[in-house]
Amino acid sequence: MPTALSVDGLANARDLGGMERSDGSLTPTGVFVRAEMLDRLGESGWAVLRGHGVRTVIDLRRPEEATGAVPDDMLLVRVDLDGDERDFWEPFEADGRWGTPLYYAAHLQQLPHRLAQVVQAIASAPAGAVLFHCGAGWDRTGLVAAFLLKATGVSEDAAVADYLLSFANADAMTALHRRSFDVEERLGVLAAFGHTPESAFREMYRQLDVDGWFRHAGIDEGAARSIVTWRGHVDASPHGAQRSLEPRTQACSGGSRPLPAQTRGDT
């Protein structure tokens, strides 16, 4: 399981450390933190994150969603992970899959330049933990988390457990942020496609080919190495992503019911 973080102003935050890898080791803490919007963080919340080692914040939201700032001693990097490619998004918005892992594989395959910006931001970040977030800390954040976990060989079961924590945290998020995160609607969309949250994430994670995606996205070896070694904190062993970056198969293969008034920026 990921390492729980108690931060005043956050309800869906966790450190990706403490998760079982395929060789039996655990991912290190203090490298990557995932969270929802940071708008409700006050001085005490930022102090907790600073004490946890966070020095870089990557905001995955669209430009029109951007809010707030980070303390002067932290680096803020804004990366629009969604993008504005309407031909890509229209079918996912029409049937609600945009709020589920059912869009992850297609996003990685068709919009590789979007995640590539995140990879480069991580690779070039200064020393210290990297926190990445979106609106709910659920799907844009979930896509990035899934990629980082698969890159270092985190087991399928452990990665699934991390994803499901966003469902478990939904009530606390609603109370904190005073808005719904549409759990029932998400479940309805997944059911319409024959999935549960677990099965949808598990299928995507199982098919995710990190090395193939590196080649597909044109990621240089230095940046790729930063990802598979978690910024130098773990060994790039065969238990994680392949040691070689030679071409393999391309990354990620992949009733409808749209989510209601929610917008894509909420995930």
Coordinates of N, CA and C in Angstrom, one line a residue, residues 16-178:
L16 N 3.9 7.6 -2.9 CA 3.9 6.3 -3.6 C 5.0 5.3 -3.1
G17 N 5.6 5.7 -1.9 CA 6.5 4.8 -1.3 C 5.8 3.6 -0.5
G18 N 6.5 2.6 -0.2 CA 6.0 1.5 0.5 C 5.2 0.5 -0.3
M19 N 5.3 0.5 -1.6 CA 4.5 -0.4 -2.4 C 5.4 -1.5 -3.0
E20 N 4.9 -2.7 -3.0 CA 5.6 -3.9 -3.3 C 6.0 -4.0 -4.8
R21 N 7.3 -4.2 -5.1 CA 7.7 -4.4 -6.4 C 7.8 -5.9 -6.7
S22 N 8.0 -6.2 -8.0 CA 7.9 -7.6 -8.4 C 9.1 -8.4 -7.8
D23 N 10.2 -7.8 -7.4 CA 11.3 -8.5 -6.8 C 11.2 -8.6 -5.3
G24 N 10.0 -8.1 -4.7 CA 9.8 -8.2 -3.3 C 10.2 -7.0 -2.5
S25 N 11.0 -6.1 -3.1 CA 11.4 -4.9 -2.4 C 10.2 -3.9 -2.4
L26 N 10.4 -2.8 -1.7 CA 9.3 -1.8 -1.6 C 9.8 -0.5 -2.2
T27 N 8.9 0.2 -2.8 CA 9.3 1.5 -3.4 C 9.7 2.5 -2.3
P28 N 10.6 3.4 -2.5 CA 11.1 4.3 -1.4 C 10.1 5.4 -1.2
T29 N 10.0 5.9 0.0 CA 9.2 7.1 0.3 C 10.0 8.4 0.0
G30 N 9.3 9.5 -0.1 CA 10.0 10.7 -0.3 C 10.4 11.0 -1.7
V31 N 9.9 10.3 -2.7 CA 10.2 10.5 -4.1 C 9.1 11.1 -4.9
F32 N 7.9 10.4 -4.8 CA 6.7 10.9 -5.5 C 5.5 10.9 -4.6
V33 N 4.8 12.0 -4.7 CA 3.6 12.2 -3.9 C 2.5 12.6 -4.9
R34 N 1.3 12.0 -4.7 CA 0.1 12.3 -5.6 C -0.9 13.0 -4.7
A35 N -1.7 13.9 -5.3 CA -2.7 14.6 -4.6 C -3.8 15.2 -5.5
E36 N -4.8 15.7 -4.8 CA -5.8 16.5 -5.6 C -5.4 18.0 -5.6
M37 N -6.3 18.9 -6.0 CA -6.0 20.3 -6.0 C -5.5 20.8 -4.7
L38 N -4.6 21.8 -4.8 CA -3.9 22.3 -3.6 C -4.5 23.5 -3.0
D39 N -5.7 23.9 -3.5 CA -6.3 25.2 -3.2 C -6.5 25.4 -1.7
R40 N -6.8 24.3 -1.0 CA -7.1 24.5 0.4 C -5.9 24.3 1.4
L41 N -4.8 24.2 0.8 CA -3.6 24.1 1.6 C -3.3 25.5 2.3
G42 N -3.1 25.5 3.6 CA -2.6 26.6 4.3 C -1.2 26.5 4.7
E43 N -0.7 27.4 5.5 CA 0.7 27.3 5.9 C 1.1 26.0 6.6
S44 N 0.2 25.5 7.4 CA 0.5 24.2 8.1 C 0.6 23.0 7.1
G45 N -0.3 23.0 6.1 CA -0.3 22.0 5.1 C 1.0 22.0 4.3
W46 N 1.4 23.2 3.8 CA 2.6 23.3 3.1 C 3.8 22.9 3.9
A47 N 3.7 23.2 5.2 CA 4.8 22.9 6.1 C 5.0 21.4 6.2
V48 N 3.9 20.6 6.2 CA 3.9 19.2 6.2 C 4.6 18.7 4.9
L49 N 4.2 19.2 3.8 CA 4.7 18.8 2.5 C 6.2 19.1 2.4
R50 N 6.6 20.3 2.9 CA 8.0 20.7 2.9 C 8.8 19.7 3.8
G51 N 8.2 19.4 5.0 CA 8.9 18.5 5.9 C 9.0 17.1 5.3
H52 N 8.1 16.7 4.4 CA 8.2 15.4 3.7 C 9.2 15.4 2.6
G53 N 9.7 16.6 2.3 CA 10.7 16.7 1.2 C 10.3 17.2 -0.1
V54 N 9.0 17.6 -0.2 CA 8.5 18.1 -1.5 C 9.2 19.4 -1.9
R55 N 9.8 19.4 -3.1 CA 10.4 20.6 -3.6 C 9.9 21.0 -5.0
T56 N 9.2 20.1 -5.6 CA 8.7 20.4 -7.0 C 7.2 20.0 -7.0
V57 N 6.4 20.8 -7.6 CA 4.9 20.6 -7.7 C 4.6 20.6 -9.2
I58 N 4.1 19.5 -9.8 CA 3.6 19.5 -11.2 C 2.1 19.5 -11.2
D59 N 1.6 20.6 -11.8 CA 0.1 20.7 -11.9 C -0.3 20.2 -13.2
L60 N -1.1 19.2 -13.3 CA -1.5 18.5 -14.5 C -2.8 19.1 -15.1
R61 N -3.3 20.1 -14.6 CA -4.6 20.7 -15.0 C -4.4 21.5 -16.3
R62 N -5.5 21.7 -16.9 CA -5.6 22.6 -18.1 C -5.3 24.1 -17.7
P63 N -4.8 24.9 -18.6 CA -4.5 26.3 -18.2 C -5.7 27.1 -17.6
E64 N -6.9 26.8 -18.0 CA -8.0 27.6 -17.5 C -8.4 27.1 -16.1
E65 N -7.9 26.0 -15.7 CA -8.1 25.4 -14.3 C -7.1 26.0 -13.3
A66 N -6.0 26.5 -13.7 CA -4.9 26.8 -12.9 C -5.4 27.8 -11.8
T67 N -5.0 27.5 -10.6 CA -5.4 28.3 -9.4 C -4.2 28.2 -8.4
G68 N -4.1 29.2 -7.6 CA -3.2 29.2 -6.5 C -1.7 29.3 -6.9
A69 N -0.9 29.1 -5.9 CA 0.6 29.2 -6.1 C 1.2 28.3 -5.2
V70 N 2.5 28.1 -5.2 CA 3.3 27.3 -4.3 C 4.2 28.2 -3.6
P71 N 4.7 27.8 -2.4 CA 5.7 28.6 -1.7 C 6.9 28.9 -2.5
D72 N 7.6 30.0 -2.2 CA 8.8 30.4 -3.0 C 9.9 29.4 -3.0
D73 N 10.0 28.5 -2.0 CA 11.1 27.6 -2.0 C 10.7 26.3 -2.8
M74 N 9.6 26.3 -3.5 CA 9.2 25.1 -4.3 C 9.1 25.5 -5.7
L75 N 9.4 24.6 -6.6 CA 9.3 24.8 -8.1 C 7.9 24.4 -8.5
L76 N 7.2 25.3 -9.3 CA 5.9 24.9 -9.8 C 6.1 24.7 -11.3
V77 N 5.6 23.5 -11.8 CA 5.7 23.2 -13.3 C 4.2 22.9 -13.7
R78 N 3.7 23.6 -14.7 CA 2.4 23.4 -15.2 C 2.5 22.6 -16.5
V79 N 1.8 21.4 -16.5 CA 1.8 20.6 -17.7 C 0.3 20.2 -18.0
D80 N -0.2 20.6 -19.1 CA -1.6 20.3 -19.5 C -1.6 18.9 -20.0
L81 N -1.9 17.9 -19.1 CA -1.9 16.5 -19.5 C -3.1 16.2 -20.4
D82 N -4.2 16.8 -20.2 CA -5.3 16.6 -21.1 C -5.0 17.1 -22.5
G83 N -4.7 18.3 -22.7 CA -4.5 18.9 -24.0 C -5.9 19.3 -24.6
D84 N -5.8 19.8 -25.8 CA -7.1 20.3 -26.4 C -7.3 19.6 -27.8
E85 N -6.9 18.3 -27.9 CA -7.1 17.6 -29.1 C -8.5 17.1 -29.1
R86 N -9.4 17.8 -29.8 CA -10.8 17.5 -29.7 C -11.2 16.2 -30.4
D87 N -10.5 15.8 -31.5 CA -10.8 14.6 -32.1 C -10.5 13.4 -31.2
F88 N -9.6 13.5 -30.3 CA -9.3 12.5 -29.3 C -10.4 12.5 -28.2
W89 N -10.7 13.6 -27.6 CA -11.5 13.7 -26.4 C -13.0 13.5 -26.7
E90 N -13.5 13.9 -27.8 CA -15.0 13.9 -28.0 C -15.6 12.5 -27.8
P91 N -15.1 11.4 -28.3 CA -15.8 10.1 -28.0 C -15.7 9.8 -26.5
F92 N -14.6 10.1 -25.8 CA -14.5 9.8 -24.4 C -15.4 10.7 -23.5
E93 N -15.6 11.9 -24.0 CA -16.5 12.8 -23.2 C -18.0 12.4 -23.5
A94 N -18.2 11.9 -24.7 CA -19.6 11.5 -25.0 C -20.1 10.4 -24.2
D95 N -19.3 9.4 -23.9 CA -19.8 8.2 -23.1 C -19.2 8.1 -21.7
G96 N -18.5 9.2 -21.3 CA -18.1 9.2 -19.9 C -16.8 8.5 -19.5
R97 N -16.1 7.9 -20.5 CA -14.9 7.2 -20.2 C -13.8 8.1 -19.7
W98 N -13.9 9.4 -20.0 CA -12.8 10.3 -19.6 C -12.6 10.3 -18.1
G99 N -13.6 9.9 -17.3 CA -13.4 9.9 -15.9 C -13.1 8.5 -15.3
T100 N -12.4 7.7 -16.1 CA -12.1 6.3 -15.8 C -10.8 5.9 -16.4
P101 N -10.2 4.8 -16.0 CA -9.0 4.3 -16.6 C -9.2 3.8 -18.0
L102 N -10.4 3.8 -18.5 CA -10.7 3.3 -19.9 C -10.1 4.2 -20.9
Y103 N -9.7 5.4 -20.6 CA -9.0 6.2 -21.6 C -7.5 6.2 -21.5
Y104 N -6.9 5.7 -20.5 CA -5.5 5.8 -20.3 C -4.7 5.3 -21.5
A105 N -5.0 4.1 -21.9 CA -4.2 3.4 -22.9 C -4.2 4.2 -24.2
A106 N -5.4 4.7 -24.6 CA -5.5 5.5 -25.8 C -4.8 6.8 -25.7
H107 N -4.8 7.4 -24.5 CA -4.1 8.7 -24.3 C -2.6 8.5 -24.5
L108 N -2.1 7.4 -23.9 CA -0.6 7.1 -24.0 C -0.2 6.9 -25.4
Q109 N -1.1 6.2 -26.2 CA -0.8 5.8 -27.6 C -1.0 7.0 -28.5
Q110 N -2.0 7.8 -28.4 CA -2.4 8.8 -29.3 C -1.8 10.2 -29.0
L111 N -1.6 10.4 -27.7 CA -1.1 11.8 -27.3 C 0.1 11.6 -26.4
P112 N 1.1 10.9 -27.0 CA 2.3 10.6 -26.1 C 3.1 11.9 -25.7
H113 N 3.0 12.9 -26.5 CA 3.7 14.2 -26.2 C 3.2 14.8 -24.9
R114 N 1.9 14.4 -24.4 CA 1.4 15.0 -23.2 C 2.1 14.4 -22.0
L115 N 2.2 13.1 -21.9 CA 2.9 12.5 -20.8 C 4.4 12.8 -20.9
A116 N 4.9 12.9 -22.1 CA 6.3 13.2 -22.3 C 6.7 14.5 -21.6
Q117 N 5.9 15.5 -21.6 CA 6.2 16.7 -20.8 C 6.3 16.4 -19.3
V118 N 5.5 15.5 -18.8 CA 5.6 15.2 -17.4 C 6.9 14.5 -17.1
V119 N 7.2 13.5 -18.0 CA 8.5 12.8 -17.8 C 9.7 13.8 -17.8
Q120 N 9.7 14.7 -18.7 CA 10.8 15.6 -18.8 C 10.8 16.5 -17.5
A121 N 9.6 16.9 -17.0 CA 9.6 17.7 -15.8 C 10.1 17.0 -14.6
I122 N 9.8 15.7 -14.5 CA 10.3 14.9 -13.4 C 11.8 14.7 -13.6
A123 N 12.3 14.4 -14.8 CA 13.7 14.2 -15.0 C 14.6 15.4 -14.7
S124 N 14.0 16.6 -14.9 CA 14.8 17.8 -14.7 C 14.5 18.5 -13.4
A125 N 13.7 17.9 -12.6 CA 13.3 18.6 -11.3 C 14.5 18.6 -10.4
P126 N 14.6 19.6 -9.5 CA 15.7 19.6 -8.5 C 15.6 18.5 -7.5
A127 N 16.6 18.3 -6.7 CA 16.5 17.3 -5.7 C 15.4 17.5 -4.7
G128 N 14.8 16.4 -4.3 CA 13.6 16.5 -3.4 C 12.5 15.7 -4.0
A129 N 11.4 15.6 -3.2 CA 10.2 14.9 -3.7 C 9.5 15.7 -4.7
V130 N 8.8 15.0 -5.6 CA 8.0 15.6 -6.7 C 6.5 15.3 -6.3
L131 N 5.7 16.3 -6.2 CA 4.3 16.1 -6.0 C 3.6 16.5 -7.3
F132 N 2.7 15.6 -7.8 CA 1.9 15.8 -9.0 C 0.5 15.7 -8.6
H133 N -0.3 16.6 -9.2 CA -1.8 16.7 -8.9 C -2.6 17.2 -10.0
C134 N -3.9 17.0 -10.0 CA -4.8 17.6 -10.9 C -6.0 18.1 -10.1
G135 N -7.2 17.9 -10.5 CA -8.4 18.5 -9.7 C -8.7 17.6 -8.6
A136 N -9.1 16.3 -8.9 CA -9.5 15.4 -7.8 C -8.3 14.5 -7.4
G137 N -7.2 14.5 -8.2 CA -6.1 13.6 -7.9 C -6.5 12.2 -8.2
W138 N -7.4 12.0 -9.3 CA -8.0 10.7 -9.6 C -7.5 10.1 -10.9
D139 N -7.8 10.8 -12.0 CA -7.4 10.1 -13.3 C -6.2 10.7 -14.0
R140 N -6.1 12.0 -14.1 CA -4.9 12.5 -14.7 C -3.7 12.2 -13.8
T141 N -3.9 12.4 -12.5 CA -2.9 12.0 -11.5 C -2.8 10.4 -11.5
G142 N -3.9 9.7 -11.7 CA -3.9 8.3 -11.7 C -3.1 7.7 -12.9
L143 N -3.2 8.4 -14.0 CA -2.5 7.9 -15.2 C -1.0 8.1 -14.9
V144 N -0.5 9.2 -14.4 CA 0.9 9.4 -14.2 C 1.4 8.4 -13.1
A145 N 0.6 8.3 -12.0 CA 1.0 7.3 -11.0 C 1.1 5.9 -11.5
A146 N 0.2 5.5 -12.4 CA 0.2 4.1 -12.9 C 1.5 3.9 -13.7
F147 N 1.9 5.0 -14.5 CA 3.1 4.9 -15.3 C 4.3 4.8 -14.5
L148 N 4.4 5.6 -13.4 CA 5.6 5.5 -12.5 C 5.7 4.2 -11.8
L149 N 4.5 3.7 -11.4 CA 4.5 2.4 -10.7 C 4.9 1.3 -11.6
K150 N 4.4 1.3 -12.8 CA 4.8 0.2 -13.7 C 6.2 0.3 -14.1
A151 N 6.7 1.5 -14.2 CA 8.1 1.7 -14.6 C 9.1 1.1 -13.7
T152 N 8.8 1.1 -12.4 CA 9.7 0.5 -11.4 C 9.3 -0.8 -10.9
G153 N 8.3 -1.5 -11.6 CA 8.0 -2.9 -11.4 C 7.1 -3.1 -10.2
V154 N 6.2 -2.1 -9.8 CA 5.3 -2.3 -8.7 C 4.3 -3.4 -9.2
S155 N 4.0 -4.3 -8.3 CA 3.0 -5.4 -8.6 C 1.7 -4.8 -9.0
E156 N 1.0 -5.6 -9.8 CA -0.3 -5.3 -10.2 C -1.3 -5.0 -9.1
D157 N -1.3 -5.9 -8.1 CA -2.2 -5.8 -7.0 C -1.9 -4.5 -6.2
A158 N -0.6 -4.2 -6.0 CA -0.3 -3.0 -5.3 C -0.8 -1.7 -6.0
A159 N -0.6 -1.7 -7.3 CA -1.0 -0.6 -8.1 C -2.5 -0.4 -8.1
V160 N -3.2 -1.5 -8.2 CA -4.7 -1.5 -8.1 C -5.1 -0.9 -6.8
A161 N -4.5 -1.3 -5.7 CA -4.8 -0.8 -4.4 C -4.7 0.7 -4.3
D162 N -3.6 1.2 -4.9 CA -3.4 2.6 -4.9 C -4.5 3.3 -5.7
Y163 N -4.9 2.8 -6.8 CA -5.9 3.5 -7.6 C -7.2 3.5 -6.8
L164 N -7.6 2.4 -6.2 CA -8.9 2.3 -5.5 C -9.0 3.2 -4.3
L165 N -7.8 3.7 -3.8 CA -7.9 4.6 -2.6 C -8.6 5.9 -3.0
S166 N -8.6 6.3 -4.2 CA -9.3 7.5 -4.6 C -10.8 7.3 -4.4
F167 N -11.3 6.1 -4.6 CA -12.7 5.8 -4.3 C -13.0 5.9 -2.8
A168 N -12.1 5.3 -2.1 CA -12.2 5.2 -0.6 C -12.1 6.6 0.0
N169 N -11.4 7.5 -0.7 CA -11.2 8.9 -0.1 C -12.3 9.8 -0.6
A170 N -13.3 9.4 -1.5 CA -14.2 10.3 -2.1 C -15.1 11.0 -1.1
D171 N -15.5 10.4 -0.1 CA -16.4 11.1 0.9 C -15.6 12.2 1.6
A172 N -14.4 11.9 2.0 CA -13.5 12.9 2.6 C -13.2 14.1 1.7
M173 N -13.1 13.8 0.4 CA -12.8 14.8 -0.5 C -14.1 15.7 -0.7
T174 N -15.3 15.1 -0.7 CA -16.5 15.8 -0.8 C -16.7 16.7 0.4
A175 N -16.4 16.2 1.6 CA -16.5 17.1 2.8 C -15.5 18.2 2.8
L176 N -14.3 18.0 2.3 CA -13.3 19.0 2.4 C -13.5 20.1 1.3
H177 N -13.8 19.6 0.1 CA -13.9 20.5 -1.1 C -15.3 21.0 -1.4
R178 N -16.3 20.4 -0.6 CA -17.7 20.9 -0.7 C -18.3 20.7 -2.1

